[in-house]
XYZ file of C-alpha atoms in Angstrom:
656
model
C 0.000 0.000 0.000
C 1.316 3.421 -0.886
C 2.441 5.604 1.981
C 1.171 9.085 2.831
C 3.938 10.787 0.920
C 3.035 8.897 -2.212
C -0.682 9.472 -1.723
C -0.268 13.241 -1.718
C 2.458 13.501 -4.319
C 1.581 15.574 -7.343
C 1.870 13.434 -10.431
C 2.086 15.145 -13.824
C -0.857 14.531 -16.122
C 1.481 12.961 -18.688
C 2.574 10.367 -16.143
C -1.027 9.585 -15.368
C -1.709 9.043 -19.054
C 1.248 6.665 -19.351
C -0.011 4.562 -16.448
C -3.380 4.022 -18.182
C -1.923 3.380 -21.600
C -1.229 5.458 -24.628
C -4.885 6.081 -25.514
C -6.007 9.674 -25.823
C -7.069 11.152 -22.460
C -10.843 11.258 -22.002
C -12.702 14.401 -20.984
C -13.382 12.952 -17.534
C -9.687 12.113 -17.052
C -8.805 15.673 -17.965
C -11.403 17.004 -15.533
C -10.003 14.787 -12.787
C -6.437 15.862 -13.516
C -7.349 19.564 -13.578
C -9.346 19.208 -10.355
C -6.447 17.541 -8.583
C -3.955 20.162 -9.760
C -6.195 22.988 -8.515
C -7.703 21.105 -5.615
C -7.693 23.956 -3.089
C -9.213 26.405 -5.545
C -11.990 23.953 -6.451
C -12.814 23.385 -2.779
C -12.785 27.129 -2.091
C -15.207 27.793 -4.956
C -17.614 25.155 -3.738
C -17.435 26.486 -0.170
C -18.455 29.895 -1.505
C -21.320 28.330 -3.454
C -22.332 26.418 -0.317
C -22.565 29.643 1.691
C -24.591 31.344 -1.043
C -26.820 28.288 -1.230
C -27.467 28.481 2.502
C -28.493 32.101 2.019
C -30.795 31.131 -0.860
C -32.430 28.248 1.044
C -33.920 30.669 3.581
C -35.497 32.790 0.841
C -36.502 30.447 -1.930
C -39.728 29.284 -0.214
C -41.234 32.759 -0.406
C -40.497 32.904 -4.138
C -42.227 29.645 -5.080
C -45.845 29.462 -6.228
C -48.908 27.303 -5.615
C -50.219 28.067 -9.088
C -51.825 25.062 -10.820
C -52.943 26.904 -13.925
C -54.545 24.932 -16.763
C -54.617 27.418 -19.623
C -56.961 26.448 -22.410
C -59.084 24.160 -20.214
C -62.748 25.128 -19.796
C -62.948 24.790 -16.011
C -59.770 26.753 -15.407
C -60.638 29.501 -17.892
C -64.059 29.872 -16.277
C -62.426 30.051 -12.854
C -60.225 32.879 -14.064
C -63.310 34.770 -15.215
C -64.939 34.219 -11.805
C -61.802 35.524 -10.101
C -61.664 38.548 -12.395
C -65.320 39.366 -11.654
C -65.658 38.522 -7.936
C -61.966 38.440 -6.832
C -62.546 35.128 -5.036
C -63.806 31.581 -5.625
C -63.204 29.807 -8.908
C -59.978 27.869 -8.427
C -60.223 27.050 -4.735
C -62.908 25.347 -2.685
C -64.631 27.554 -0.086
C -64.188 27.268 3.648
C -67.324 26.446 5.621
C -67.936 28.641 8.677
C -70.119 26.589 11.024
C -72.276 27.976 13.856
C -73.631 25.345 16.251
C -75.982 25.691 19.197
C -75.051 24.334 22.642
C -75.773 20.595 23.070
C -79.465 19.884 23.242
C -80.438 23.300 21.854
C -81.343 24.613 18.398
C -80.611 27.667 16.284
C -84.179 27.794 14.991
C -85.255 30.342 17.585
C -82.539 32.850 16.744
C -81.665 32.346 13.064
C -82.139 36.092 12.632
C -79.108 36.670 14.879
C -77.103 34.072 12.928
C -78.033 35.723 9.629
C -77.087 39.117 11.077
C -73.690 37.755 12.158
C -72.980 36.535 8.639
C -74.128 39.888 7.243
C -71.698 41.640 9.579
C -68.946 39.312 8.371
C -69.793 40.166 4.764
C -69.387 43.874 5.534
C -66.212 43.625 7.623
C -64.344 41.154 5.407
C -65.253 42.179 1.846
C -62.501 39.912 0.466
C -64.881 36.975 1.087
C -68.163 36.173 -0.605
C -70.388 34.838 2.178
C -73.158 32.518 0.967
C -75.582 31.442 3.715
C -79.272 30.869 4.429
C -79.855 34.527 5.168
C -78.656 35.856 1.816
C -80.062 32.974 -0.262
C -83.273 32.214 1.653
C -82.398 28.511 1.372
C -82.840 26.183 4.333
C -80.201 23.892 2.863
C -77.587 25.856 4.817
C -79.156 24.704 8.122
C -78.892 21.141 9.434
C -81.918 18.983 10.079
C -83.247 19.870 13.510
C -81.546 23.264 13.434
C -78.544 22.255 15.521
C -76.093 24.030 13.201
C -75.919 26.393 10.242
C -73.074 27.147 7.899
C -71.905 29.737 5.421
C -69.656 29.199 2.425
C -66.680 31.564 2.378
C -65.462 32.007 -1.181
C -61.904 33.235 -0.677
C -59.151 35.014 -2.642
C -56.830 32.805 -4.664
C -53.754 31.365 -2.959
C -50.706 31.591 -5.230
C -47.744 31.469 -2.843
C -46.702 31.236 0.803
C -47.443 34.909 1.400
C -51.032 34.755 0.136
C -51.608 31.576 2.144
C -50.558 33.399 5.321
C -52.848 36.319 4.471
C -55.773 33.970 3.842
C -55.254 32.175 7.156
C -55.373 35.519 8.984
C -58.594 36.453 7.169
C -60.174 33.115 8.061
C -59.311 33.542 11.730
C -60.674 37.082 11.633
C -63.924 35.879 10.066
C -64.416 33.248 12.745
C -63.698 35.808 15.479
C -66.258 38.290 14.069
C -69.039 35.703 14.062
C -68.015 34.352 17.479
C -68.262 37.836 19.020
C -71.704 38.317 17.512
C -72.925 34.927 18.804
C -71.273 34.414 22.203
C -73.669 31.647 23.244
C -72.936 29.497 20.173
C -69.875 27.609 18.992
C -68.100 28.811 15.843
C -65.624 26.721 13.837
C -64.142 26.417 10.356
C -64.077 23.366 8.138
C -63.603 22.585 4.449
C -61.149 20.674 2.280
C -58.266 22.957 3.234
C -58.893 22.686 6.977
C -59.489 18.926 6.870
C -56.321 18.399 4.844
C -54.251 20.507 7.247
C -55.611 18.529 10.148
C -54.672 15.253 8.495
C -51.065 16.379 7.978
C -50.527 18.493 11.062
C -48.061 16.000 12.472
C -45.913 15.945 9.343
C -42.391 17.230 8.974
C -41.134 20.221 7.061
C -38.745 19.839 4.178
C -35.685 20.540 6.369
C -36.695 17.984 8.990
C -37.487 15.389 6.325
C -34.099 15.955 4.711
C -32.289 15.610 8.032
C -34.165 12.402 8.814
C -33.258 11.069 5.374
C -29.634 12.073 5.890
C -29.519 10.300 9.254
C -30.881 7.118 7.695
C -28.420 7.408 4.830
C -25.528 7.817 7.274
C -26.392 4.488 8.885
C -26.299 2.761 5.490
C -23.090 4.530 4.459
C -21.430 3.570 7.724
C -22.230 -0.060 6.961
C -20.993 0.179 3.362
C -17.726 2.020 4.071
C -17.072 1.053 7.700
C -14.974 4.216 7.961
C -15.249 7.975 8.325
C -15.739 8.118 4.555
C -19.423 7.634 5.362
C -19.649 11.401 5.971
C -18.204 12.390 2.590
C -21.319 11.583 0.485
C -23.405 13.619 2.928
C -21.101 16.603 2.404
C -21.514 16.207 -1.359
C -25.297 15.955 -0.928
C -25.393 19.138 1.166
C -23.430 21.073 -1.449
C -25.589 19.673 -4.273
C -28.886 20.507 -2.557
C -27.913 24.052 -1.556
C -26.432 24.742 -4.985
C -29.673 23.565 -6.597
C -31.713 25.847 -4.322
C -29.417 28.743 -5.241
C -30.046 28.162 -8.947
C -33.783 27.685 -8.312
C -33.866 31.026 -6.496
C -32.372 32.675 -9.563
C -34.872 30.848 -11.758
C -37.792 32.321 -9.786
C -36.791 35.783 -11.018
C -37.212 34.599 -14.614
C -40.361 32.487 -14.340
C -42.797 30.966 -11.855
C -41.506 27.849 -10.112
C -43.755 25.386 -8.295
C -43.317 24.790 -4.567
C -42.849 21.077 -5.391
C -39.340 21.836 -6.663
C -38.127 22.718 -3.174
C -39.116 19.325 -1.794
C -37.664 17.481 -4.761
C -34.402 19.420 -4.640
C -33.959 18.433 -0.999
C -35.200 14.864 -0.932
C -34.384 13.633 -4.438
C -31.157 15.632 -4.406
C -30.145 13.835 -1.221
C -30.667 10.416 -2.780
C -29.083 11.205 -6.132
C -25.976 12.887 -4.709
C -25.401 10.069 -2.235
C -25.842 7.427 -4.954
C -23.346 9.115 -7.231
C -20.850 9.721 -4.431
C -21.150 6.162 -3.204
C -20.373 4.759 -6.628
C -17.334 6.953 -7.206
C -15.882 6.567 -3.705
C -16.300 2.795 -3.849
C -14.405 2.691 -7.133
C -11.696 4.938 -5.682
C -11.207 2.549 -2.775
C -11.124 -0.382 -5.169
C -8.371 1.219 -7.252
C -6.321 1.998 -4.130
C -6.792 -1.580 -2.920
C -5.290 -2.730 -6.217
C -2.132 -0.739 -5.479
C -2.703 2.563 -7.296
C -1.486 5.680 -5.549
C -4.093 8.207 -4.473
C -3.771 10.474 -7.527
C -4.166 7.655 -10.023
C -6.984 6.082 -7.983
C -8.954 9.333 -8.127
C -8.368 9.746 -11.863
C -9.337 6.147 -12.589
C -12.467 6.388 -10.420
C -13.619 9.551 -12.203
C -12.887 8.035 -15.598
C -14.870 4.838 -14.917
C -17.457 5.395 -12.174
C -17.635 9.066 -13.150
C -18.761 8.048 -16.625
C -21.622 6.035 -15.097
C -22.520 9.031 -12.966
C -22.681 11.328 -15.997
C -24.832 8.887 -17.978
C -27.112 8.356 -15.010
C -27.454 12.080 -14.362
C -28.374 12.732 -17.981
C -30.936 9.914 -17.850
C -32.604 11.326 -14.730
C -32.589 14.792 -16.293
C -34.270 13.432 -19.427
C -37.033 11.893 -17.320
C -37.648 15.213 -15.615
C -37.397 17.560 -18.548
C -40.008 15.440 -20.366
C -42.583 17.056 -18.050
C -42.392 20.157 -20.250
C -44.597 18.440 -22.843
C -47.537 18.612 -20.406
C -49.801 21.687 -20.748
C -49.555 22.454 -17.023
C -47.159 25.301 -16.124
C -46.624 23.954 -12.590
C -45.463 20.576 -13.907
C -43.378 22.232 -16.597
C -41.580 24.333 -13.996
C -41.145 21.192 -11.907
C -39.541 19.472 -14.887
C -37.174 22.359 -15.541
C -36.350 22.909 -11.876
C -36.103 19.186 -11.185
C -33.756 18.713 -14.139
C -31.244 20.845 -12.269
C -31.051 18.326 -9.419
C -29.183 15.483 -11.200
C -27.129 17.813 -13.389
C -25.831 19.827 -10.424
C -25.231 16.630 -8.449
C -23.133 15.285 -11.328
C -21.133 18.513 -11.464
C -20.420 18.419 -7.729
C -19.509 14.728 -7.772
C -17.008 14.954 -10.644
C -15.324 18.113 -9.313
C -15.636 18.572 -5.560
C -15.537 14.882 -4.662
C -12.238 14.213 -6.527
C -10.770 17.320 -4.877
C -11.698 15.977 -1.449
C -10.488 12.457 -2.186
C -7.245 13.834 -3.595
C -6.564 15.575 -0.299
C -8.240 14.238 2.841
C -9.523 11.035 1.252
C -6.873 8.633 2.572
C -7.004 10.215 6.056
C -10.773 9.863 6.476
C -10.731 6.326 5.068
C -10.235 5.038 8.598
C -10.400 2.541 10.269
C -10.995 0.711 6.949
C -12.657 -2.334 8.453
C -14.086 -3.205 5.030
C -11.672 -3.897 2.154
C -12.326 -3.426 -1.564
C -9.601 -5.703 -2.931
C -12.131 -8.443 -3.622
C -15.715 -8.267 -4.855
C -18.487 -8.781 -2.331
C -18.770 -12.497 -1.546
C -22.498 -12.287 -0.896
C -23.224 -10.479 -4.157
C -20.870 -12.796 -6.055
C -22.760 -15.811 -4.721
C -26.128 -14.245 -5.502
C -25.093 -13.315 -9.042
C -23.627 -16.779 -9.635
C -26.856 -18.495 -8.537
C -28.993 -16.209 -10.696
C -26.722 -16.844 -13.684
C -26.875 -20.589 -13.039
C -30.686 -20.635 -12.745
C -31.459 -17.726 -15.024
C -34.790 -19.000 -16.426
C -36.450 -19.780 -13.037
C -35.018 -16.553 -11.592
C -36.401 -14.472 -14.460
C -39.790 -16.221 -14.250
C -40.030 -15.669 -10.493
C -39.052 -12.000 -10.756
C -41.533 -11.446 -13.583
C -44.318 -13.155 -11.618
C -43.700 -10.965 -8.566
C -43.732 -7.833 -10.714
C -46.966 -8.860 -12.437
C -48.692 -9.511 -9.095
C -47.477 -6.154 -7.797
C -48.752 -4.441 -10.955
C -52.314 -5.819 -10.847
C -53.785 -3.253 -8.390
C -52.910 -0.419 -10.790
C -55.904 -1.369 -12.952
C -58.150 -0.121 -10.133
C -56.351 3.179 -9.615
C -58.561 6.238 -9.027
C -57.180 9.657 -9.798
C -58.042 12.840 -7.950
C -58.198 14.153 -4.415
C -58.370 11.668 -1.572
C -61.754 10.728 -0.119
C -63.196 12.737 2.765
C -62.731 9.725 5.052
C -58.959 9.900 4.460
C -58.679 13.406 5.898
C -58.144 14.181 9.581
C -60.108 12.010 12.003
C -60.069 14.517 14.854
C -59.789 18.209 15.567
C -62.180 21.172 15.257
C -62.448 20.970 11.460
C -63.391 17.287 11.549
C -65.877 17.810 14.387
C -67.548 20.653 12.447
C -67.748 18.575 9.270
C -69.155 15.546 11.116
C -71.794 17.778 12.680
C -72.898 19.003 9.249
C -72.878 15.467 7.821
C -74.950 14.165 10.733
C -77.421 16.980 10.091
C -77.966 15.948 6.499
C -75.625 18.396 4.748
C -74.199 16.586 1.683
C -70.438 16.181 1.395
C -70.761 18.072 -1.885
C -70.830 21.268 0.182
C -67.051 20.824 0.369
C -66.787 20.999 -3.440
C -69.571 23.248 -4.800
C -69.889 23.695 -8.549
C -69.810 27.290 -9.766
C -71.631 28.141 -12.982
C -70.830 31.521 -14.493
C -73.686 33.022 -16.521
C -74.977 36.358 -17.708
C -77.062 38.155 -15.094
C -80.203 37.552 -17.145
C -79.623 33.793 -17.380
C -78.722 33.284 -13.708
C -82.188 32.444 -12.264
C -83.031 30.000 -15.081
C -79.640 28.316 -14.697
C -80.161 27.839 -10.949
C -83.598 26.344 -11.599
C -82.195 23.938 -14.205
C -79.476 22.775 -11.845
C -81.951 22.127 -9.034
C -83.760 19.696 -11.340
C -80.555 17.901 -12.346
C -79.924 14.461 -10.777
C -76.941 14.414 -8.423
C -77.325 18.091 -7.499
C -78.690 18.608 -3.966
C -79.458 22.291 -4.421
C -78.447 25.341 -6.441
C -78.667 28.993 -5.377
C -78.066 32.393 -6.876
C -77.326 34.852 -4.057
C -78.859 38.281 -4.669
C -76.897 41.510 -4.940
C -73.111 41.751 -5.041
C -72.745 38.285 -3.503
C -74.070 36.596 -6.638
C -73.977 39.136 -9.454
C -71.387 41.729 -10.487
C -70.625 43.549 -13.719
C -73.460 41.819 -15.546
C -72.287 38.283 -14.615
C -73.825 35.853 -12.114
C -72.187 32.977 -10.225
C -74.675 30.199 -9.552
C -73.617 27.907 -6.692
C -74.628 24.236 -7.039
C -74.059 21.727 -4.228
C -73.610 18.116 -5.443
C -74.959 15.142 -3.511
C -71.380 14.079 -2.817
C -67.926 15.631 -2.946
C -66.457 15.616 -6.466
C -62.910 14.694 -5.523
C -61.681 12.035 -7.934
C -62.315 10.269 -11.206
C -65.047 8.034 -9.712
C -67.104 10.872 -8.231
C -67.417 13.217 -11.224
C -70.983 12.248 -12.171
C -72.521 15.491 -10.783
C -70.052 17.517 -12.849
C -70.969 15.631 -16.015
C -74.675 16.035 -15.221
C -74.287 19.789 -14.653
C -72.347 20.245 -17.878
C -74.833 18.137 -19.854
C -77.849 19.934 -18.367
C -76.455 23.334 -19.286
C -75.039 22.470 -22.679
C -76.368 24.991 -25.197
C -78.289 26.774 -22.418
C -78.510 30.515 -23.207
C -76.267 32.795 -21.185
C -74.111 30.047 -19.655
C -70.420 30.974 -19.887
C -68.803 28.008 -18.147
C -68.717 25.529 -15.280
C -65.930 25.517 -12.700
C -65.028 24.416 -9.190
C -63.009 21.584 -7.664
C -64.690 18.848 -9.696
C -64.566 20.498 -13.140
C -60.948 21.602 -12.656
C -59.904 18.120 -11.493
C -61.640 16.704 -14.548
C -59.792 19.173 -16.785
C -56.514 18.310 -15.081
C -57.017 14.628 -15.777
C -57.784 15.307 -19.436
C -54.888 17.735 -19.900
C -52.273 15.644 -18.143
C -53.175 12.071 -18.947
C -54.234 12.972 -22.449
C -50.597 13.957 -23.001
C -49.149 11.097 -20.959
C -48.384 8.915 -24.017
C -46.389 11.792 -25.496
C -44.371 12.206 -22.305
C -43.799 8.451 -22.157
C -42.606 8.417 -25.768
C -40.226 11.346 -25.210
C -38.658 9.732 -22.146
C -38.410 6.260 -23.700
C -36.883 7.436 -26.985
C -34.368 9.843 -25.455
C -33.359 7.322 -22.798
C -32.958 4.585 -25.392
C -30.731 6.760 -27.573
C -28.645 7.868 -24.604
C -28.123 4.335 -23.301
C -27.508 2.869 -26.752
C -24.714 5.393 -27.202
C -23.336 4.742 -23.726
C -23.438 0.917 -23.812
C -22.788 0.582 -27.558
C -25.720 -1.845 -27.672
C -29.308 -1.322 -28.781
C -30.314 -4.563 -27.041
C -28.999 -3.443 -23.646
C -30.623 -0.046 -24.054
C -33.980 -1.539 -25.049
C -33.839 -4.041 -22.207
C -33.100 -1.236 -19.720
C -36.088 0.835 -20.880
C -38.420 -2.188 -20.884
C -37.431 -3.357 -17.394
C -37.839 0.135 -16.023
C -41.352 0.365 -17.464
C -42.213 -2.980 -15.866
C -40.825 -1.870 -12.499
C -42.811 1.374 -12.791
C -46.001 -0.613 -13.312
C -45.247 -2.582 -10.153
C -44.556 0.638 -8.267
C -47.897 2.133 -9.310
C -49.609 -1.099 -8.334
C -48.068 -1.074 -4.873
C -48.869 2.646 -4.548
C -52.523 1.885 -5.299
C -52.604 -1.150 -3.019
C -50.960 0.564 -0.064
C -52.394 4.102 -0.135
C -55.601 4.021 -2.159
C -56.802 0.673 -0.851
C -55.211 1.150 2.570
C -53.425 -2.199 2.967
C -50.925 -1.246 5.673
C -51.182 2.534 5.539
C -53.262 2.624 8.700
C -51.014 0.217 10.607
C -47.793 1.977 9.607
C -48.784 5.646 9.292
C -52.149 5.759 11.044
C -53.871 6.818 7.806
C -56.902 5.037 6.334
C -57.332 4.215 2.675
C -57.168 7.448 0.688
C -59.646 6.197 -1.900
C -57.704 7.903 -4.700
C -54.247 8.965 -5.829
C -53.677 12.697 -6.351
C -53.796 13.556 -10.072
C -50.251 14.861 -10.386
C -48.576 12.176 -8.247
C -48.366 9.410 -10.904
C -46.750 11.872 -13.309
C -44.141 12.923 -10.766
C -43.481 9.334 -9.698
C -43.097 8.295 -13.327
C -40.736 11.111 -14.267
C -38.509 10.716 -11.211
C -38.668 6.979 -10.674
C -37.956 6.220 -14.309
C -34.779 8.244 -14.073
C -33.775 7.165 -10.587
C -34.358 3.465 -11.200
C -32.285 3.854 -14.340
C -29.452 4.932 -12.031
C -28.929 1.401 -10.835
C -29.407 -0.014 -14.309
C -26.665 2.285 -15.578
C -24.352 1.563 -12.636
C -24.625 -2.199 -13.039
C -24.572 -2.336 -16.826
C -21.626 0.041 -17.038
C -19.597 -2.248 -14.804
C -20.832 -5.350 -16.612
C -19.768 -3.769 -19.901
C -16.364 -2.941 -18.457
C -15.934 -6.507 -17.190
C -17.018 -7.908 -20.554
C -14.527 -5.730 -22.433
C -11.863 -7.129 -20.119
C -12.862 -10.836 -20.058
C -14.995 -11.331 -23.207
C -17.087 -13.720 -21.078
C -20.750 -12.742 -20.598
C -21.421 -14.835 -17.483
C -18.227 -13.714 -15.755
C -18.994 -10.126 -16.720
C -22.492 -10.271 -15.209
C -21.259 -11.872 -11.992
C -18.296 -9.523 -11.693
C -20.343 -6.432 -12.497
C -23.063 -7.210 -9.962
C -20.544 -8.289 -7.316
C -18.696 -4.965 -7.651
C -21.768 -2.719 -7.695
C -24.370 -4.663 -5.695
C -23.409 -3.276 -2.285
C -23.273 0.264 -3.681
C -26.859 -0.003 -4.950
């Protein structure tokens, strides 16, 4: 083994080239050589970027948006017209402000006071449209028996963290105004937003989730390296994540960026950076175990494992950037912002990591309990058995994947069911009180129909006759009509949350088709329906873009169309199994309650399958690239396919 003096000796690039043969130096070898020659400068630059990234991380949240625009879709375009006319409603579901009498009593005797309280709210908080029994004359806003009454609060649009904070303050103010006017009654807020917050109130923020993930990763890295090197990938991950957030912050000054990017940058960035670091560091240790001095070990690791890292990073980026073909600006910004994650991680891994390994690497590789001179015995044995019994092994693996895939044929897309929201808390208690009093769950997701002022009354009457619609009202005055346009509020029999509960939306649209004066139908249900059409109507295009680009990239990298095609096909099969397990676990609730205390969600959020597909396709390709790259290297060396497969898996299995 080379001594410390040899490990830190500066070796001319020409000498390095001679050691690896007379072939022309590759780009990665040149990068490694340049990085090692200017190691201190490279580290200093990345430290500066790290500091700037820390500064950006505290500010980027306030620059991200909640905007889920669907330009060109009927429901969304109608919602924009509602917002332009009334300055509230349209895109977002209303909050329900519930007034309940003391136990055993009724509001029937003093509904005039309740109506007056809501009128006072309407005057003091003009940002809200308050729709209640007093303004509409409808008894549908009072529970059976008169134990409770509610008002719909149509609220200003939430587009970012700042507007969410403002809305929360307005909601609290509204509840306080009504509570002061009705001191003998109980006042509470419920609605989809409040129920959802209650169901996730015990969750972690992005920083806490990242730290938990890092702690778990450290345990795994400690097992893999059995030395202080376990901390090095975490350093690389920290630099990668903060650098990505710095670039994302700059991107927010050029275009809107979805809040999803922040979570992905932290959590996906953590996994990607650690994966890439693990592969390169493992190869570096392997080269040193073979007798190479530290300089040559770093160069060789960058040239071999670094190549796999670059290919993998490009593959992940392709999966993400394919989101730009979807006509949803939020997903497009997620694709562009998410694409930065693997590319920046690759840049950090092939520059900063070699600089660290070229300096402190040998010192932190202590106590070196685990050696890299030989391939993993366990993975060698596993690979040998699979190669020996390849047909039964392939059949068994395929059978497991098919069984895991089956539940996907029952997937439901949309918001989760009401039963999957919080089971306790003020919002849940208020909702349960309304439900017990006969208020339909559709009050959580009212349908808004924008018409001309003249057509408003006839539209409301038509909706009341439509099957699946519990009631429809047109509030008088400024609450229901402004600037010659009316907003008719229809309450479905049940909440229109996912693809299996859209019947009331279809009925409303059919009933009003060709009706005079009707401009459009909007609300939670219509917009969810539009989202499904816009996104999944373009899903085949996104799939084709990812598959073709990935195939071309891998065919070029592996010099084999068969290997590239096999990689794409296996990843599609594994994605099907992932979606099946996602449906089985979350939608159907097999284990979600026991593990996380959450019942069956009843549906999978519309955008989640797209995000899972884009990221998982790229991330799962990581391991495909890592293994196949090493298998290809072993085959070029031995010209024996079986030995190459066993050797490649034995060398990379533990790193996966």
